[in-house]
XYZ file of N, CA and C in Angstrom:
465
model
N -13.993 4.093 -15.293
C -14.018 4.067 -14.351
C -12.776 4.280 -14.163
N -11.761 5.420 -13.096
C -11.091 5.628 -12.397
C -11.382 6.368 -11.509
N -9.758 5.534 -10.693
C -9.198 6.461 -9.237
C -9.734 6.696 -8.314
N -9.869 6.697 -7.371
C -11.004 7.889 -5.747
C -9.805 8.629 -6.049
N -9.497 9.879 -5.346
C -8.281 10.464 -4.979
C -7.341 9.934 -4.082
N -5.793 10.045 -3.929
C -5.317 9.433 -2.650
C -3.984 7.953 -3.356
N -3.565 8.592 -3.214
C -1.719 7.392 -3.896
C -2.399 6.131 -3.371
N -3.373 6.003 -1.973
C -3.694 4.501 -2.126
C -4.230 3.993 -2.417
N -5.903 4.868 -3.021
C -6.194 4.737 -4.188
C -5.436 4.076 -5.517
N -5.014 5.161 -5.651
C -4.566 5.031 -7.194
C -3.566 3.357 -6.919
N -2.428 3.019 -5.876
C -2.224 2.263 -6.163
C -2.954 1.148 -5.730
N -4.280 0.448 -5.235
C -5.447 -0.120 -4.822
C -6.673 -1.101 -6.686
N -6.534 0.690 -7.150
C -6.339 0.552 -7.811
C -5.862 -0.429 -9.351
N -4.581 0.399 -9.484
C -3.902 -0.979 -10.559
C -3.413 -2.038 -10.394
N -3.185 -2.663 -8.504
C -3.729 -3.471 -8.169
C -4.501 -4.643 -7.834
N -6.325 -3.659 -7.868
C -7.330 -4.943 -8.579
C -8.134 -4.564 -8.944
N -7.846 -3.483 -9.596
C -8.988 -3.104 -10.508
C -8.383 -2.767 -11.765
N -7.775 -2.448 -12.856
C -7.648 -2.249 -13.898
C -7.408 -3.306 -14.798
N -6.840 -4.190 -14.556
C -7.356 -5.711 -15.143
C -8.505 -6.286 -15.390
N -10.043 -5.977 -14.300
C -10.789 -6.152 -14.714
C -11.160 -5.073 -15.662
N -11.011 -4.308 -16.409
C -12.201 -3.659 -16.644
C -11.873 -4.031 -17.784
N -12.786 -3.991 -19.058
C -13.900 -3.095 -18.686
C -14.757 -4.556 -18.530
N -15.681 -4.379 -17.086
C -16.850 -5.179 -16.291
C -18.127 -6.004 -17.486
N -17.064 -7.640 -17.270
C -19.011 -7.984 -18.694
C -19.693 -7.446 -17.937
N -21.124 -7.470 -19.068
C -22.811 -7.413 -18.790
C -22.596 -8.854 -18.563
N -23.636 -8.768 -17.432
C -24.551 -9.217 -16.544
C -26.306 -9.677 -17.239
N -26.749 -10.936 -16.957
C -28.531 -10.584 -17.563
C -28.523 -10.535 -15.773
N -29.145 -9.125 -16.102
C -30.622 -8.538 -14.872
C -31.337 -9.190 -14.339
N -32.157 -9.436 -13.296
C -32.635 -11.163 -12.367
C -33.782 -9.929 -12.193
N -33.359 -8.969 -12.113
C -35.150 -7.719 -11.715
C -34.562 -6.680 -11.456
N -35.300 -6.024 -12.329
C -34.880 -4.233 -12.518
C -35.763 -3.480 -11.194
N -34.720 -3.343 -10.610
C -35.765 -1.859 -9.545
C -35.288 -0.790 -9.503
N -35.922 0.076 -9.522
C -35.802 2.014 -8.839
C -35.717 2.184 -7.639
N -35.020 3.670 -7.755
C -35.257 4.233 -6.638
C -35.920 4.752 -5.916
N -36.525 4.157 -4.494
C -37.309 4.595 -3.613
C -38.119 3.410 -3.282
N -38.016 2.695 -4.204
C -39.034 1.556 -4.641
C -39.079 0.426 -3.270
N -40.338 0.063 -2.906
C -40.216 -0.930 -1.283
C -40.966 -2.646 -2.295
N -39.322 -3.568 -1.724
C -39.399 -4.677 -1.969
C -40.700 -5.587 -0.980
N -42.217 -5.755 -1.233
C -42.493 -6.631 0.186
C -42.197 -7.897 0.604
N -41.677 -7.885 -0.753
C -41.294 -9.441 -0.870
C -39.969 -10.264 -0.223
N -39.885 -8.492 0.370
C -38.280 -9.084 0.694
C -38.568 -8.202 2.138
N -39.056 -8.422 2.639
C -38.864 -7.298 4.419
C -39.144 -6.518 4.391
N -39.786 -5.778 3.135
C -39.745 -3.962 3.062
C -38.949 -3.599 2.519
N -37.639 -4.381 1.962
C -35.968 -3.536 1.541
C -37.054 -2.495 0.805
N -36.337 -1.006 0.906
C -36.595 -0.650 -0.016
C -34.794 -0.019 -0.615
N -35.355 0.068 -1.914
C -34.625 0.508 -2.522
C -33.562 2.121 -2.636
N -32.204 2.862 -3.042
C -31.441 3.603 -2.956
C -30.923 3.614 -3.797
N -31.216 5.258 -5.400
C -30.496 4.483 -6.658
C -29.084 5.515 -6.052
N -27.762 4.864 -6.174
C -26.398 5.574 -5.450
C -25.577 4.964 -6.670
N -25.715 6.044 -7.814
C -24.691 6.054 -8.839
C -23.155 7.064 -8.818
N -22.364 6.524 -9.174
C -21.911 7.785 -8.770
C -19.674 6.931 -8.922
N -20.424 5.479 -7.458
C -19.203 4.302 -8.426
C -18.869 4.281 -9.408
N -20.439 3.392 -9.496
C -21.019 3.367 -11.715
C -22.382 3.796 -11.763
N -23.117 3.711 -12.971
C -24.149 3.630 -13.064
C -25.819 3.202 -12.327
N -25.544 2.174 -12.167
C -26.427 0.920 -11.684
C -26.452 1.237 -10.264
N -25.838 1.525 -9.768
C -25.019 0.969 -7.980
C -26.149 1.260 -7.362
N -27.243 0.528 -6.468
C -27.770 0.916 -5.646
C -27.061 0.283 -3.919
N -27.887 1.120 -3.025
C -27.714 0.422 -1.470
C -29.386 0.362 -1.152
N -29.916 0.108 0.008
C -30.298 -1.310 0.049
C -30.659 -0.726 2.030
N -32.191 -0.553 2.102
C -32.079 0.380 3.312
C -33.238 -0.617 3.862
N -33.130 -1.656 5.101
C -34.120 -2.665 5.027
C -34.351 -1.852 6.511
N -36.260 -1.774 7.331
C -36.806 -1.478 8.128
C -36.144 -1.191 9.522
N -36.256 -2.765 9.558
C -35.980 -3.524 10.500
C -35.398 -3.195 11.575
N -35.280 -3.437 12.818
C -33.584 -3.120 13.495
C -33.364 -1.808 14.076
N -33.603 -1.028 13.852
C -33.594 0.537 13.799
C -32.660 1.060 12.953
N -33.326 0.305 11.632
C -32.541 0.474 10.073
C -31.045 -0.283 9.981
N -31.006 -0.912 8.628
C -29.735 -2.123 9.017
C -29.640 -1.065 7.211
N -28.825 -0.581 6.549
C -28.322 -0.290 5.183
C -27.217 -0.877 5.080
N -27.230 -0.965 3.650
C -26.561 -2.097 3.211
C -25.455 -0.713 1.383
N -24.549 -0.259 2.302
C -24.062 0.557 1.702
C -23.513 -0.519 -0.051
N -23.475 -1.194 -0.104
C -23.255 -1.210 -1.154
C -21.273 -0.616 -1.063
N -20.983 -0.480 -2.591
C -19.770 0.004 -3.164
C -19.754 1.792 -3.576
N -20.838 1.879 -2.324
C -20.646 3.917 -2.828
C -19.994 4.373 -1.467
N -19.509 3.478 -0.759
C -18.849 3.686 0.162
C -17.620 2.531 0.812
N -16.047 2.682 1.956
C -15.425 1.117 1.862
C -15.454 1.436 3.596
N -15.524 0.897 4.125
C -14.681 0.713 5.443
C -13.601 -0.314 6.067
N -12.172 0.058 4.924
C -12.062 -1.072 4.857
C -9.993 0.451 5.594
N -9.684 -0.035 6.498
C -9.021 1.109 7.373
C -9.456 2.265 7.680
N -10.570 2.949 8.001
C -11.818 3.472 7.498
C -12.425 3.712 7.842
N -13.290 4.361 7.662
C -14.556 4.473 7.048
C -14.306 5.782 5.948
N -14.442 5.347 3.769
C -12.908 6.658 3.318
C -14.265 5.612 1.975
N -13.549 6.457 0.827
C -14.220 6.388 -1.007
C -14.350 5.196 -1.106
N -15.112 4.673 -2.036
C -14.700 3.053 -2.527
C -13.232 3.729 -3.379
N -12.551 2.077 -3.813
C -11.148 2.424 -4.339
C -11.081 3.089 -6.380
N -12.849 2.908 -6.495
C -12.611 4.158 -7.876
C -14.588 3.887 -8.070
N -14.325 4.818 -9.414
C -15.991 5.568 -9.439
C -15.516 6.425 -10.801
N -16.943 6.101 -11.594
C -17.619 6.792 -13.233
C -17.428 7.781 -12.552
N -18.525 8.324 -11.553
C -18.022 9.819 -11.060
C -17.765 10.422 -9.742
N -17.027 10.622 -9.692
C -16.519 10.550 -8.855
C -17.680 12.083 -7.525
N -18.592 13.577 -8.715
C -18.225 13.847 -7.730
C -19.911 13.619 -7.853
N -20.653 12.668 -8.874
C -21.531 12.021 -8.078
C -22.028 11.543 -7.369
N -20.331 10.476 -7.200
C -20.681 9.106 -6.127
C -21.021 10.247 -4.469
N -19.761 11.474 -4.106
C -19.830 12.121 -3.062
C -21.252 12.472 -2.740
N -22.352 13.128 -4.065
C -23.325 13.571 -3.614
C -24.139 12.292 -2.923
N -24.341 11.375 -3.473
C -25.167 10.086 -2.930
C -24.156 9.725 -1.649
N -23.682 10.101 -1.208
C -23.131 9.503 0.136
C -23.311 10.095 0.812
N -24.260 11.735 0.460
C -24.897 12.318 1.548
C -26.781 12.090 1.443
N -26.530 11.501 0.646
C -28.264 11.287 0.365
C -28.508 9.998 1.485
N -27.389 9.068 1.626
C -26.996 7.811 2.282
C -27.806 7.841 3.189
N -26.667 9.206 3.936
C -26.167 10.586 5.339
C -27.257 10.704 5.674
N -28.840 10.357 5.550
C -29.322 11.666 5.948
C -30.358 10.247 5.980
N -29.848 8.946 5.576
C -31.068 7.737 5.838
C -31.365 7.351 7.607
N -31.779 6.813 7.562
C -31.923 6.015 9.169
C -31.587 5.322 9.289
N -30.790 4.928 10.335
C -30.034 3.611 9.897
C -29.419 3.320 11.383
N -29.183 2.120 11.756
C -28.055 2.034 13.166
C -26.789 1.166 12.712
N -26.995 0.630 11.800
C -26.232 -0.086 11.554
C -25.746 -0.621 9.872
N -24.027 -0.286 9.192
C -24.195 0.002 8.071
C -23.201 -1.237 7.929
N -23.435 -1.587 6.715
C -22.769 -2.968 6.682
C -21.914 -2.543 4.518
N -21.287 -2.300 4.287
C -20.018 -1.590 2.971
C -20.007 -3.465 2.215
N -20.352 -2.775 0.957
C -19.837 -3.776 0.460
C -18.291 -4.546 0.471
N -17.150 -3.717 0.730
C -15.862 -3.879 1.457
C -15.498 -3.710 2.750
N -15.274 -4.235 3.552
C -14.930 -3.466 4.668
C -15.661 -4.096 5.727
N -15.568 -3.358 6.606
C -15.829 -4.598 8.340
C -17.626 -3.023 8.907
N -19.001 -4.261 8.850
C -19.897 -3.521 9.088
C -19.325 -2.553 10.510
N -20.416 -1.704 10.675
C -20.666 0.177 11.735
C -21.374 -0.268 12.641
N -21.700 -0.144 13.529
C -22.786 -0.695 14.830
C -22.543 0.036 16.157
N -23.057 -0.038 17.252
C -23.002 0.912 17.899
C -24.174 0.382 19.416
N -23.802 0.414 20.671
C -25.258 0.154 21.500
C -26.469 1.038 21.404
N -26.377 2.033 21.328
C -27.229 3.246 21.155
C -27.725 3.239 19.020
N -29.123 3.167 19.719
C -29.977 3.147 17.453
C -29.534 4.226 16.685
N -29.429 5.504 17.537
C -28.689 6.303 17.193
C -28.069 6.364 16.634
N -27.304 6.009 17.364
C -25.271 6.088 16.948
C -25.039 6.139 16.028
N -24.528 4.754 15.185
C -23.657 4.797 14.179
C -24.038 5.601 13.193
N -26.100 5.746 12.804
C -25.915 6.216 11.989
C -25.608 8.184 11.816
N -25.516 8.524 13.367
C -24.595 10.080 13.865
C -23.192 9.755 12.946
N -22.811 8.713 13.790
C -20.781 8.608 13.294
C -20.819 8.292 12.392
N -21.826 7.655 11.682
C -20.923 6.973 10.245
C -22.108 8.379 8.873
N -22.912 8.626 9.961
C -23.624 9.797 8.489
C -22.763 11.254 8.932
N -21.339 11.195 9.413
C -21.014 12.622 10.357
C -19.443 12.210 8.879
N -19.681 10.668 8.656
C -18.253 10.425 7.831
C -19.107 10.169 6.803
N -19.828 9.926 6.396
C -20.100 9.874 4.844
C -20.090 11.731 4.703
N -20.588 11.874 5.703
C -20.985 14.155 4.948
C -18.999 14.877 4.408
N -18.575 13.819 6.137
C -17.085 14.199 5.870
C -16.872 13.774 4.761
N -16.873 12.645 4.201
C -16.090 12.498 2.932
C -16.949 12.718 1.857
N -18.202 12.661 1.526
C -18.885 13.698 0.593
C -18.587 15.159 0.114
N -18.044 15.758 1.050
C -17.346 17.174 1.445
C -16.081 17.514 1.463
N -14.901 16.383 1.786
C -13.925 16.693 1.285
C -13.211 17.074 -0.250
N -12.287 17.870 0.035
C -11.822 18.157 -1.272
C -10.774 17.394 -2.619
N -11.954 16.564 -3.693
C -10.939 15.847 -4.419
C -9.659 15.747 -4.513
N -8.938 17.423 -4.477
C -8.179 17.155 -4.882
C -7.120 17.313 -3.744
N -7.955 17.090 -2.536
C -6.621 17.121 -1.110
C -6.758 15.621 -1.106
N -7.778 14.202 -0.870
C -8.124 13.575 -0.822
C -8.103 13.010 1.550
N -8.875 14.204 2.134
C -7.973 14.216 3.370
C -8.543 12.712 3.887
N -8.028 12.197 4.791
C -8.004 11.853 5.458
C -9.302 11.759 6.940
N -10.341 11.224 7.347
C -10.942 11.012 8.803
C -9.992 11.392 9.736
N -10.565 12.550 10.432
C -10.144 12.662 12.510
C -9.683 12.126 12.556
N -8.872 12.258 13.306
C -8.217 10.775 14.121
C -9.110 10.248 15.727
N -10.278 11.402 15.696
C -11.426 11.609 16.798
C -12.701 11.061 16.254
N -12.540 11.137 14.141
C -13.902 10.143 14.096
C -13.665 8.699 13.964
N -12.268 8.792 13.505
C -12.175 6.873 13.181
C -11.880 6.048 14.526
N -11.025 7.070 15.525
C -11.669 6.334 16.558
C -12.698 5.846 17.462
N -13.964 6.413 17.093
C -15.067 6.805 17.631
C -15.464 5.461 16.374
N -14.877 4.669 15.400
C -16.284 3.655 14.628
C -15.078 2.862 15.297
N -16.470 1.473 15.054
C -15.832 -0.041 16.502
C -15.045 -0.293 15.161
N -14.494 -1.603 15.721
C -13.482 -1.829 15.119
C -13.677 -2.977 15.164
């Protein structure tokens, strides 16, 4: 596990993550696969999103215009951003494009605020565009979201 690009991510990694590594193994209660629909959980769909860590998953609930549980694939602290650390940053960025293509109107993050807008497609468009921006951003420059994009995101 290494910090994502940028000085803030390096500082946060040193403060909050480094001393927790390696993460202890835990018992898995239920194995799930990419694309699996869990009927016992009201149709929650599993989206395998490795990058942050090999077993990372996100979930899409098809109700209410689509509710996307992003997990740690990205964060919404101080604006929409990469997570603090990744096992494979390039793979993590590819997974952001995968998430951005999903039909959702609300996005919930493992760290940070929920994104929602009045119009059903607005959140998907804004978060999707921002996730795509994060994915395509050069890892050597760690560009932040533009001011226009940051101001458009709900606070």
